[in-house]
Short mmCIF file of C-alpha atoms (C1' of nucleotides) in Angstrom, two decimals:
data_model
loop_
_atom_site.label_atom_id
_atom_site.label_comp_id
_atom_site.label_asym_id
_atom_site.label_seq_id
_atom_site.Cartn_x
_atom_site.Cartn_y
_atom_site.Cartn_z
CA UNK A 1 -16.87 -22.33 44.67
CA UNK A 2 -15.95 -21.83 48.25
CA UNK A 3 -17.33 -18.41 50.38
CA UNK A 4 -16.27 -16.94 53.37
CA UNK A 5 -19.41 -14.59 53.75
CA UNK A 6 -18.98 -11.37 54.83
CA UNK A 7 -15.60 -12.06 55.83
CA UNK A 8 -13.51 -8.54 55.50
CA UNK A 9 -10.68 -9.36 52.91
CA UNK A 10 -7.84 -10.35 54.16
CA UNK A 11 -3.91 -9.45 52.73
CA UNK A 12 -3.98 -5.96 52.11
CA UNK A 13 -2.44 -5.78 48.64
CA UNK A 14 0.33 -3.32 48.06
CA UNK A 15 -1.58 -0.04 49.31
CA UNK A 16 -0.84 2.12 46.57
CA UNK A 17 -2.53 0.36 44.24
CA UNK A 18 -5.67 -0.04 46.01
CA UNK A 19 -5.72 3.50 47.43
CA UNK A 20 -9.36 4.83 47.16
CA UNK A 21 -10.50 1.45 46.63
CA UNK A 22 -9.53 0.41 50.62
CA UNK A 23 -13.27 1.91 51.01
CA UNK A 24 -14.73 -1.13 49.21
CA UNK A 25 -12.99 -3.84 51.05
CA UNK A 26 -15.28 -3.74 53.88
CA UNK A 27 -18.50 -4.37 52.15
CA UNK A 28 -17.14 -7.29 49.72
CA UNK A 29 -16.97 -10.96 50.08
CA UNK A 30 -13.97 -13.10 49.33
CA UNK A 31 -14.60 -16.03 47.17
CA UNK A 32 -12.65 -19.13 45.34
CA UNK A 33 -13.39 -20.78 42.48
CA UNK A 34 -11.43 -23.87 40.62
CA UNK A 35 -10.07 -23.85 37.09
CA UNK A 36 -12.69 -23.01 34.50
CA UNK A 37 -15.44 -22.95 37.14
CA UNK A 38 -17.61 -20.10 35.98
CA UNK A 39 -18.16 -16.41 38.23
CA UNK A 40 -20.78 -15.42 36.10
CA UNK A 41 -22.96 -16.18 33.20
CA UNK A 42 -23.50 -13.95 30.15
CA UNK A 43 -27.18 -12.90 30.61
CA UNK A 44 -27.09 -13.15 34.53
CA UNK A 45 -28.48 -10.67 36.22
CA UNK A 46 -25.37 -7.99 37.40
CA UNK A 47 -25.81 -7.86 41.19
CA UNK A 48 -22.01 -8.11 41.66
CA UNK A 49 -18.93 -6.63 40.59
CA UNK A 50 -15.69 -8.03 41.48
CA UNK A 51 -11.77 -7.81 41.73
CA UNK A 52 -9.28 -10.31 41.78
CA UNK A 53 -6.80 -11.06 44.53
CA UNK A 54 -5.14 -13.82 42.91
CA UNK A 55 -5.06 -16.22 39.79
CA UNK A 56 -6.59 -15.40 36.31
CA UNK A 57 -9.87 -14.73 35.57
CA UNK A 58 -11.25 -14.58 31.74
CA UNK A 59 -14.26 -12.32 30.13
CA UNK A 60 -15.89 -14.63 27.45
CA UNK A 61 -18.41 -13.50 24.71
CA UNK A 62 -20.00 -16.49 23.11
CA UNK A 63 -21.60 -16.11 19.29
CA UNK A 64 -24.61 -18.53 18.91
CA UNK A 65 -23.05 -21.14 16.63
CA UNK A 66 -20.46 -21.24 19.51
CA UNK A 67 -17.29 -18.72 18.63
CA UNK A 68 -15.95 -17.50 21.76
CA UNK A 69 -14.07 -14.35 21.89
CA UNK A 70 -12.13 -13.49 25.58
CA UNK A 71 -12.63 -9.59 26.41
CA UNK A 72 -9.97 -9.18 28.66
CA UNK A 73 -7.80 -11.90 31.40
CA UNK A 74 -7.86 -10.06 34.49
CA UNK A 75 -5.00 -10.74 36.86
CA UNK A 76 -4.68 -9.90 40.60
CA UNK A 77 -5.53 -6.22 41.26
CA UNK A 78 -8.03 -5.78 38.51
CA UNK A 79 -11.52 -5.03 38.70
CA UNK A 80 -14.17 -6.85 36.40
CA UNK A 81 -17.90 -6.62 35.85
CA UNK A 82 -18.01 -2.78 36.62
CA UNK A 83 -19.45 -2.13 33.62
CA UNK A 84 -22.61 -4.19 33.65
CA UNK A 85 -25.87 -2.58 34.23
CA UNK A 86 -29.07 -4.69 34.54
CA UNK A 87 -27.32 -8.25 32.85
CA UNK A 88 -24.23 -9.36 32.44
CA UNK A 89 -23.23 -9.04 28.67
CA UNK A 90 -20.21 -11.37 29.12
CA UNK A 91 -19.41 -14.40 30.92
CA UNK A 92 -16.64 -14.32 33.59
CA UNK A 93 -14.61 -18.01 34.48
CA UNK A 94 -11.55 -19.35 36.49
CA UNK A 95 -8.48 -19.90 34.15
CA UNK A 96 -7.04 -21.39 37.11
CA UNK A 97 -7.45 -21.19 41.19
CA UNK A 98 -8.58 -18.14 41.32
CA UNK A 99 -9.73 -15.63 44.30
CA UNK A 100 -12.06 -12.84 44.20
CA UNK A 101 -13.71 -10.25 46.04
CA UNK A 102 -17.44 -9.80 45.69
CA UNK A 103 -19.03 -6.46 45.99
CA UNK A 104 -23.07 -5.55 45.56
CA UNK A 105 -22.88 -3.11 43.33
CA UNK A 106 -26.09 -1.00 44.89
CA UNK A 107 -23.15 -0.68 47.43
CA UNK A 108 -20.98 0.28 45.22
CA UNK A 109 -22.39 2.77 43.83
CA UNK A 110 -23.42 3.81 46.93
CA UNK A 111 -20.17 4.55 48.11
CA UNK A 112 -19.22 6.42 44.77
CA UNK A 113 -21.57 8.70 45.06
CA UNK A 114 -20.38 9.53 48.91
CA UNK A 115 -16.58 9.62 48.44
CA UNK A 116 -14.98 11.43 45.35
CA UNK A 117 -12.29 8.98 45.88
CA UNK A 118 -14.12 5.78 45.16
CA UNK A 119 -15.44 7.19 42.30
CA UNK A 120 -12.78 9.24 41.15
CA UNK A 121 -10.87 5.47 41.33
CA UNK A 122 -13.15 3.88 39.34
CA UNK A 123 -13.32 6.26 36.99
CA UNK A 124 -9.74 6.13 36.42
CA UNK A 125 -9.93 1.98 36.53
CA UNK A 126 -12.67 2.45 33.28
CA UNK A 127 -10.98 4.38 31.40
CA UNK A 128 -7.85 2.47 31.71
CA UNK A 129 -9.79 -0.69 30.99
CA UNK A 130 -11.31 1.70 27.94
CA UNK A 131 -7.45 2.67 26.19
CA UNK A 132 -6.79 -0.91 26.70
CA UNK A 133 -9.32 -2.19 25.01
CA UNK A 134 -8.97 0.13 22.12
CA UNK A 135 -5.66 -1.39 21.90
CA UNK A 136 -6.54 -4.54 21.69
CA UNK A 137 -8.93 -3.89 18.69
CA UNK A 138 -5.79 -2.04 16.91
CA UNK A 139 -4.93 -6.22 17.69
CA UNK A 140 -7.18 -7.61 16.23
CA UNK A 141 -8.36 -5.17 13.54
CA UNK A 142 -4.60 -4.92 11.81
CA UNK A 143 -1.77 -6.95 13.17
CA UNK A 144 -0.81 -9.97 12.00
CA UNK A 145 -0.90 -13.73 13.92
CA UNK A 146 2.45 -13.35 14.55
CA UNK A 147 2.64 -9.75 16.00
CA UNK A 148 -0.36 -10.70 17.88
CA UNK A 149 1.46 -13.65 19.77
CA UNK A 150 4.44 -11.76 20.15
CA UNK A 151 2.56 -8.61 21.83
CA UNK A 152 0.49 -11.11 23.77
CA UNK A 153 3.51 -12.73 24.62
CA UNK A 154 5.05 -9.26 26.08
CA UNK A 155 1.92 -7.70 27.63
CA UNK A 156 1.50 -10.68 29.92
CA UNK A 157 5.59 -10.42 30.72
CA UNK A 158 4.60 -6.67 31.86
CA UNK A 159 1.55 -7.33 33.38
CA UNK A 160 3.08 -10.22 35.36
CA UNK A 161 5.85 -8.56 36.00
CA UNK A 162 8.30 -10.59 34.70
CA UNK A 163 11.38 -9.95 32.50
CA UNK A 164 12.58 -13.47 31.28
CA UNK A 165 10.48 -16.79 32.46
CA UNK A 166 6.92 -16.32 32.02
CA UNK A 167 3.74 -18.82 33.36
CA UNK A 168 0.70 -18.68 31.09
CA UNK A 169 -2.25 -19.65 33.18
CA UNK A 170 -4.36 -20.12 30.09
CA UNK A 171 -4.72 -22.69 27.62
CA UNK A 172 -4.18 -22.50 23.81
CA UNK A 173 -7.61 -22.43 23.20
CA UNK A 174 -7.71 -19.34 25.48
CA UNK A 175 -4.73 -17.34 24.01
CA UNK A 176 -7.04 -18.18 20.53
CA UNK A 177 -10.03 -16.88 21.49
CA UNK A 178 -7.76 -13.75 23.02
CA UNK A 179 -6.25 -12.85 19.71
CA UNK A 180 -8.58 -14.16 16.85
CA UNK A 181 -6.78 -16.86 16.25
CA UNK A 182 -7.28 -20.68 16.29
CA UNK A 183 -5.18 -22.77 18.24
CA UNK A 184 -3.48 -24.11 15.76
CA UNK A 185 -2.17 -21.45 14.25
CA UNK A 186 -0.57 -20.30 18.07
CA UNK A 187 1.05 -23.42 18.24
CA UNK A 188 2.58 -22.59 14.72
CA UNK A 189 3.32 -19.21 15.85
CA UNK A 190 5.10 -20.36 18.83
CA UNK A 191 7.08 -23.10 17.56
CA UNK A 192 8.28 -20.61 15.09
CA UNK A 193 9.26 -18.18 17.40
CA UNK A 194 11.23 -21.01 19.35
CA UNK A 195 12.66 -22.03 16.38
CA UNK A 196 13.61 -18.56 15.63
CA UNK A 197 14.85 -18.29 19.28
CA UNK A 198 13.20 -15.95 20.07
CA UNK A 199 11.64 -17.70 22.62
CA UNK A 200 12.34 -20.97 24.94
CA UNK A 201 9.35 -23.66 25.87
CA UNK A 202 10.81 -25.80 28.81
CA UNK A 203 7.32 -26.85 28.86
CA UNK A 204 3.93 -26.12 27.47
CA UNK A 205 2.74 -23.55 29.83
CA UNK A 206 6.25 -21.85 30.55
CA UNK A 207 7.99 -19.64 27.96
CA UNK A 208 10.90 -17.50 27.98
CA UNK A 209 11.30 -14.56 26.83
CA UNK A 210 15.24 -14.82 24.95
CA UNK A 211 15.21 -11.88 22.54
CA UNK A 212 12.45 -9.29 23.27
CA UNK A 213 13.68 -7.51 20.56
CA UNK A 214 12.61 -10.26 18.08
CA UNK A 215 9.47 -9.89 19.77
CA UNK A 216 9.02 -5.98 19.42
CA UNK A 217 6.88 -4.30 16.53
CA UNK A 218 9.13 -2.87 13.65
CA UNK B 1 -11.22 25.17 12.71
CA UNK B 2 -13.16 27.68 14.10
CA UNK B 3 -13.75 28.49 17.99
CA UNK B 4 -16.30 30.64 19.92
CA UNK B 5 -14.22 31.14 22.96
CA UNK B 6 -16.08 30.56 25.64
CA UNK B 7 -19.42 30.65 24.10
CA UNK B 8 -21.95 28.37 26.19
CA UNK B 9 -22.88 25.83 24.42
CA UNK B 10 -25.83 26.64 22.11
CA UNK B 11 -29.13 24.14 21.53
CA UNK B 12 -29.16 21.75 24.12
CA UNK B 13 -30.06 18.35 22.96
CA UNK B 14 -32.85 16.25 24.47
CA UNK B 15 -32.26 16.81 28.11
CA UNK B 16 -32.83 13.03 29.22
CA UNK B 17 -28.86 12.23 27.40
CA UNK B 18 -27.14 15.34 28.78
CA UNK B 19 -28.52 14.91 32.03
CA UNK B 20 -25.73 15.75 34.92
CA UNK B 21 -23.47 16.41 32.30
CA UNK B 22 -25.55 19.71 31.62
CA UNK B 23 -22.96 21.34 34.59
CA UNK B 24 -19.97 20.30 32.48
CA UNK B 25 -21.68 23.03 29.62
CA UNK B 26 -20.77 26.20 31.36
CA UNK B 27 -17.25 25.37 31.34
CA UNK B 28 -16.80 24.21 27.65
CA UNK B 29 -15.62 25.83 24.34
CA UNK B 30 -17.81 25.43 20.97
CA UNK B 31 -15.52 24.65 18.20
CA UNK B 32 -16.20 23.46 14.33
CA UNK B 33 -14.00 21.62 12.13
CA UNK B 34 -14.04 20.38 8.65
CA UNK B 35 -13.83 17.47 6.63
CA UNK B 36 -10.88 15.36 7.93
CA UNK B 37 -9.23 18.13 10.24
CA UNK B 38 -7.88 16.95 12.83
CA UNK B 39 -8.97 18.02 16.70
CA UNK B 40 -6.11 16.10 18.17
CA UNK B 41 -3.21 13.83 17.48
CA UNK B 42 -2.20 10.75 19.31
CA UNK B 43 0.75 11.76 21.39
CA UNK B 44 -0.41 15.50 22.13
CA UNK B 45 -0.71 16.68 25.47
CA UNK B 46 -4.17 15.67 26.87
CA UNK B 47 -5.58 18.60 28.00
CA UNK B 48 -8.92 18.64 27.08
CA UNK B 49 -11.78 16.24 26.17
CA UNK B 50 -15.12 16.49 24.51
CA UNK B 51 -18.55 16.05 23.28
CA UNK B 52 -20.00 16.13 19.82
CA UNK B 53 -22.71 18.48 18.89
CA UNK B 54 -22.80 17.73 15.54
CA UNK B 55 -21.51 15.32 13.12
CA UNK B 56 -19.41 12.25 13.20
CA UNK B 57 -15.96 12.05 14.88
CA UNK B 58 -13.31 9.30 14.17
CA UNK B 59 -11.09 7.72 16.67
CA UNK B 60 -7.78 6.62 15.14
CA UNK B 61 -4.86 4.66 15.85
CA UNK B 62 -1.81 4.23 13.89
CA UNK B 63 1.09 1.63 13.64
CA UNK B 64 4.04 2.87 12.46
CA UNK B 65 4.22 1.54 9.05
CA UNK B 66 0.71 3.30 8.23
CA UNK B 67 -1.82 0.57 9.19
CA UNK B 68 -4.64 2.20 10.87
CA UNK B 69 -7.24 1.20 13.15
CA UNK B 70 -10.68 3.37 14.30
CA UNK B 71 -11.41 2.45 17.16
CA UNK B 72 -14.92 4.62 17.26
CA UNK B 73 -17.67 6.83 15.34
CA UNK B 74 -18.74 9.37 17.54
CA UNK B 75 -21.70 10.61 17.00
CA UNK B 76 -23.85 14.33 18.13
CA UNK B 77 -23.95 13.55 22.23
CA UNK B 78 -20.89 11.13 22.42
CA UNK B 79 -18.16 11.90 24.70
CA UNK B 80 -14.33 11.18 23.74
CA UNK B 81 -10.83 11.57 25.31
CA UNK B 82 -11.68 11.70 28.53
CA UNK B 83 -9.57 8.66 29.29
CA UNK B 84 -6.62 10.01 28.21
CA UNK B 85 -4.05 10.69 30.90
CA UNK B 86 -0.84 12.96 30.22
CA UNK B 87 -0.86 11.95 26.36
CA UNK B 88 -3.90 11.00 23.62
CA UNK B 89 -3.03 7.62 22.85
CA UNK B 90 -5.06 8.27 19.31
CA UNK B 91 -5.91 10.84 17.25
CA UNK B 92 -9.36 12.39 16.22
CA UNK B 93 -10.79 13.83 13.38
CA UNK B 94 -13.76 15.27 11.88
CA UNK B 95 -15.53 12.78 9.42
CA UNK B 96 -17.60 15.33 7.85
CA UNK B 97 -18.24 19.16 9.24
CA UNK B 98 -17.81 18.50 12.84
CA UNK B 99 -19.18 20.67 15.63
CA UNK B 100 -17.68 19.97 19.21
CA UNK B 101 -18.01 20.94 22.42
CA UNK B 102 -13.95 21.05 23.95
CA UNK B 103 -13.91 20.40 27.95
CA UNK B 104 -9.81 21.44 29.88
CA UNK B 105 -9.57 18.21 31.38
CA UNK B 106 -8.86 19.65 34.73
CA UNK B 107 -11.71 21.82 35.61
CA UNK B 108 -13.86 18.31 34.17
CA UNK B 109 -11.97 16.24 37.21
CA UNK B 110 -12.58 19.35 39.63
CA UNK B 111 -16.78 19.52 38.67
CA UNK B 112 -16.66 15.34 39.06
CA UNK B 113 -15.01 15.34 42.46
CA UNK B 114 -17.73 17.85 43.61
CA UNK B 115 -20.74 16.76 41.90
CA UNK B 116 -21.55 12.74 42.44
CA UNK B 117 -23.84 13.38 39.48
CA UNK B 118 -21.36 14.66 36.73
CA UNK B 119 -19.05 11.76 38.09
CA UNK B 120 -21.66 8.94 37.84
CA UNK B 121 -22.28 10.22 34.27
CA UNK B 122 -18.63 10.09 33.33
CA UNK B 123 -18.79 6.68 35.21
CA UNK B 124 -21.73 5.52 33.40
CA UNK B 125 -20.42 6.62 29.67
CA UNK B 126 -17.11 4.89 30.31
CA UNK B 127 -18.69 1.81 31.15
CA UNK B 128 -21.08 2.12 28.15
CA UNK B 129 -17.86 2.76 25.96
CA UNK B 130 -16.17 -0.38 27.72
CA UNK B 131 -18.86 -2.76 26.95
CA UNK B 132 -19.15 -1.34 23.22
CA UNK B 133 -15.46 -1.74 22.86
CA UNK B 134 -16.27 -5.36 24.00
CA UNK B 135 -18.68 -5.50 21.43
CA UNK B 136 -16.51 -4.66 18.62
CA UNK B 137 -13.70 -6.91 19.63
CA UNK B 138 -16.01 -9.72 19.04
CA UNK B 139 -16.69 -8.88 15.43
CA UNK B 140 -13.09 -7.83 14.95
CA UNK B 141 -11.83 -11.36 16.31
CA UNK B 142 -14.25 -13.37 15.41
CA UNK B 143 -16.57 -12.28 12.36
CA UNK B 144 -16.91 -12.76 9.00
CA UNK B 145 -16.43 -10.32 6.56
CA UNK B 146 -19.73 -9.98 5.98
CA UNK B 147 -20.85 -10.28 9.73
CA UNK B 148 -19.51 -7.59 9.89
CA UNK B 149 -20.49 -4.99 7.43
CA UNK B 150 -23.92 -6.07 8.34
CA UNK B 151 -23.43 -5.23 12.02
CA UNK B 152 -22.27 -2.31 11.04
CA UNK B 153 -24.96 -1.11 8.86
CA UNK B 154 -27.38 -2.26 11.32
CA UNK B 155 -25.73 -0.25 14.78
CA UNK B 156 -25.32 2.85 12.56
CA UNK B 157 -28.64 2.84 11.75
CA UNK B 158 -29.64 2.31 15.67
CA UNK B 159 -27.36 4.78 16.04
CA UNK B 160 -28.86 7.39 13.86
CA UNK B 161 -32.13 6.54 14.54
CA UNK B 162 -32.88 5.54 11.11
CA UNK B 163 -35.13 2.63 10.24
CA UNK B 164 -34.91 2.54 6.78
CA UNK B 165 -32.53 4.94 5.45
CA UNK B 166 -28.63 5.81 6.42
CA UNK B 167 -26.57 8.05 5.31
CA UNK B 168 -23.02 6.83 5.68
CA UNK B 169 -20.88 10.14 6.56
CA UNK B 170 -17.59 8.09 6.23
CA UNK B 171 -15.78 6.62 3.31
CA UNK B 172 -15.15 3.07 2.71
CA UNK B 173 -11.71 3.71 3.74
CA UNK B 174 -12.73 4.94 7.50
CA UNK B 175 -15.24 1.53 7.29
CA UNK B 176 -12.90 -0.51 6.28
CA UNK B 177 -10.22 0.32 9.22
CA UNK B 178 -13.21 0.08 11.70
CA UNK B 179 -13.91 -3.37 10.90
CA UNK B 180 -10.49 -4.38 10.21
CA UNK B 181 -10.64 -5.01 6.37
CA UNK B 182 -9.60 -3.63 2.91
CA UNK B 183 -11.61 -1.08 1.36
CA UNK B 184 -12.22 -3.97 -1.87
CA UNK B 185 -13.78 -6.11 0.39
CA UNK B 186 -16.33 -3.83 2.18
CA UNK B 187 -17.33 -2.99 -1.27
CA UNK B 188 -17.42 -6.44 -2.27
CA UNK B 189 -19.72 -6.43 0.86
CA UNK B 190 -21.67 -4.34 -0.38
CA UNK B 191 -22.25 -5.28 -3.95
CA UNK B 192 -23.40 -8.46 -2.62
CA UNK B 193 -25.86 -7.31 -0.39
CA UNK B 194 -26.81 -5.09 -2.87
CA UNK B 195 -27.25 -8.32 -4.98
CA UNK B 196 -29.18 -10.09 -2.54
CA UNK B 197 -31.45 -7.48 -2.04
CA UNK B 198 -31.09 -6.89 1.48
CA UNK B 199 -29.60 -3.05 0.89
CA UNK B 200 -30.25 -0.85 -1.73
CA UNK B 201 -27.31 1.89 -2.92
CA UNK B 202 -29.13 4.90 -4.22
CA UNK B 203 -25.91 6.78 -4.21
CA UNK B 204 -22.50 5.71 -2.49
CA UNK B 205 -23.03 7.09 0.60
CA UNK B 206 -26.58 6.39 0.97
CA UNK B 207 -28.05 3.15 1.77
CA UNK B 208 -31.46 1.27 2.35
CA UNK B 209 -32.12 -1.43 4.76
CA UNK B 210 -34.18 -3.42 2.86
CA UNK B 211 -34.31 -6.64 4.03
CA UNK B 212 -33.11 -6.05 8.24
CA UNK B 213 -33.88 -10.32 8.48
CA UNK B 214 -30.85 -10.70 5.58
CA UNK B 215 -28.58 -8.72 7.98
CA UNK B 216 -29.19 -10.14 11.50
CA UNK B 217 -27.33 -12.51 13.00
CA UNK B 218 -27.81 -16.10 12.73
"C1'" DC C 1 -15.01 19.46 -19.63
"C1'" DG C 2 -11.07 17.48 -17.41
"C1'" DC C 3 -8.85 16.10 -13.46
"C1'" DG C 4 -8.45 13.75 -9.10
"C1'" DT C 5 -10.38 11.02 -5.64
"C1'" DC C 6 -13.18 7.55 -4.26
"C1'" DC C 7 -15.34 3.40 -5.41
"C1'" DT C 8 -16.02 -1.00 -7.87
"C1'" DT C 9 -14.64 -5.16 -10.01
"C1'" DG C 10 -11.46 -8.83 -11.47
"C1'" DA C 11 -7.53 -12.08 -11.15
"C1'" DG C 12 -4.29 -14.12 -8.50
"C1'" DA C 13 -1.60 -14.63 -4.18
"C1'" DG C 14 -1.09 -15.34 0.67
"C1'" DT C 15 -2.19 -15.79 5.40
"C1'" DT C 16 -4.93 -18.16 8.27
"C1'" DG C 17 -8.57 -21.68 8.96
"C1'" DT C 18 -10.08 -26.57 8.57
"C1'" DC C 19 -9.47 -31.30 8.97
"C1'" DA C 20 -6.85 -35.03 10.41
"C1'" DA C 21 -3.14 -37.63 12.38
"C1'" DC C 22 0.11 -37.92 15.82
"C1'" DT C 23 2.55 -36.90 20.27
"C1'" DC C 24 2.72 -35.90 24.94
"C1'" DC C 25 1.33 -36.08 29.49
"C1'" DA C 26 -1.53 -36.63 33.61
"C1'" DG C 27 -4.71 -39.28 35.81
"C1'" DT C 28 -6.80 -43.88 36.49
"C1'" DG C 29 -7.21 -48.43 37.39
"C1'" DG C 30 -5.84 -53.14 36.57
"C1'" DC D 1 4.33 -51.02 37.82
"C1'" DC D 2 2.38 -50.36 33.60
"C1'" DA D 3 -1.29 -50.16 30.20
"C1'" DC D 4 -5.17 -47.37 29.15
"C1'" DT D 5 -7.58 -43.24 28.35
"C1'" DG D 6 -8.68 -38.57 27.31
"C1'" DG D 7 -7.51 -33.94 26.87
"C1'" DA D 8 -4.27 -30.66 25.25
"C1'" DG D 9 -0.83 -29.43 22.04
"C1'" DT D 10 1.79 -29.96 17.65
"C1'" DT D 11 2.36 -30.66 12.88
"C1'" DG D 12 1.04 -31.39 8.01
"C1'" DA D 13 -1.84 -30.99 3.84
"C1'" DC D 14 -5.20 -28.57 1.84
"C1'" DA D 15 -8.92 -25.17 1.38
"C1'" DA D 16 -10.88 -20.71 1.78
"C1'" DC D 17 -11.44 -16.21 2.98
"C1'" DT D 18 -9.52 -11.98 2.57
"C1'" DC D 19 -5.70 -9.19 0.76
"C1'" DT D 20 -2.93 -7.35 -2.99
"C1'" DC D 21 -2.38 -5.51 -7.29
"C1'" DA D 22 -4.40 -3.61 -11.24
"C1'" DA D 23 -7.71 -1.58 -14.26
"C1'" DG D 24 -11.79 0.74 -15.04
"C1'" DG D 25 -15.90 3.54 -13.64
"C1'" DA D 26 -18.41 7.16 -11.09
"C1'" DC D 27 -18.68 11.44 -9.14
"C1'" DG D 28 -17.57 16.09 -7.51
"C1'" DC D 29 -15.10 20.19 -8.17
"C1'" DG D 30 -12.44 23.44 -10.50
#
DNA sequence: CGCGTCCTTGAGAGTTGTCAACTCCAGTGG
DNA sequence: CCACTGGAGTTGACAACTCTCAAGGACGCG
């Protein structure tokens, strides 16, 4: 992991959707970490909060006997590690190059309670990441592997913004652990869909998106 | 359902929970509702959000061919739907007799941008709700059937305060779509805990925690 | 007391997990 | 340049957990 300390971030994102958050730039660090290098560790003590200017970060929760489950993949723009208060309850890591911005969150929280706007915006970011989560257990709680791909497959199209060709940063393993799944049965999922053709693999990590509607629920 | 326009709220609960939400009281509505009414459904117009007084509220969402998913039991002091924006993207309902307090959404925003303590509390519960929803995506992706039930008993019990004793206000149905199983195999559950000795099932809805080692983890 | 709803239990089916072999590819070093 | 190696991904056979379907039991309410 590479630091520029204290450097101001640089690249103003598109404005609108930093907005109240412009407050925050000046007191966080920017930060780079390598694929799967770890942020965080679950049980760390939560002095930072973060958002991501570019790459894909994951939020892992490990079981004991070593079942992982991924929270969330947070892409440029998002905020992680809000949430925390006295440990981290989930472990955050690189899918790939990643940079972030570091905050202390006694700052943060500082600067909520002085400007509506910073907290009015991270107010709004919770309860976004909040309706997205529930969504995600309607996921995992009652869809099957296959719807689970294929609205995996079209969240990360929106999110990404991309209609057709689509980069997954992640691994198999990481989609898995995403969606309840193993890895095998992704792979099955996936060649079925590009059987189907629904779907085109010109290689492992690139898939396109042929017939969203054989993708769609219903 | 029955409403006391206007009414400030009656009984306030232990003061240490409520907190700087106490300034959110003079502006809400006390309402009751009955077994399985419904305060909201997903798609209406989000105008309002609440807290429960009394009772245990349901979270719901549904696909369209009838599979449903509860995303949450709220319980007496909970908030909900305050992260809706425009529409509620689930519905809720009373579980048993239900008393509520109902919050318009806009005078909330207008007491949070001028009081940094109602907005940290708002803050605070939406990160609390985050990292539960967290929580509960890890046993929906990646626990056993029986992992689960167990976690369940033993969080309603924290819950509810209840060492030894818990009355379960919902039906195995409302279980069952909060863990993400059929209602057979919750029973099944059950029965073999029941077997095992580690509940006991005085009546359906009533149950013992009799061995709390049998239920833990690991 | 009878009806309906909720719950329990059983038998069998099905989706997904487990285990294992194989392929593919990138990186390494002879 | 090419063989080697190891990780990641795919595919197949089989097992297992959970679901589905069905019947019966318990309980509350009229």
């Amino acid at each position: 992991m590479r630091t520029d300390a204290f450097q101001p971030a640089a690249a103003p994102l598109p404005i609108g959707q930093l907005d109240g958050l412009l407050a925050l730039e000046r007191i966080g660090t920017r930060m780079s970490f390598g694929r799967n290098e770890e942020i965080f560790a679950q049980g760390d003590a939560a002095t930072y909060c973060y958002r991501v200017v570019a790459g894909t970060v994951r939020l892992c929760k490990l079981l004991a006997d070593g079942r992982r489950h991924i929270a969330a993949f947070c892409l440029a723009g998002d905020l992680f590690a809000f949430e925390a208060v006295g440990e981290h309850f989930q472990s955050a890591e690189a899918v790939d190059e990643v940079i972030v911005i570091r905050f202390p969150r006694a700052a943060v929280e500082r600067l909520a309670e002085q400007q509506p706007s910073v907290a009015r915006q991270l107010r709004t970011r919770a309860f976004a990441g909040l309706a997205a989560a529930h969504e995600q257990m309607l996921l995992l709680g009652r869809m099957t592997a296959g719807e689970r791909v294929a609205s995996f497959l079209l969240d990360l199209a929106e999110r990404l913004d991309r209609r057709k060709a689509l980069d997954l940063p992640m691994s198999r393993y990481d989609i898995a652990d995403y969606l309840g799944l193993t890895i095998e049965t992704v792979s099955r999922v996936l060649s079925g869909l590009k059987r189907a053709g629904a779907i085109a693999m010109p290689s492992v990590h690139r898939i396109e998106l042929l017939d969203r509607s054989a993708l769609m629920p219903g």
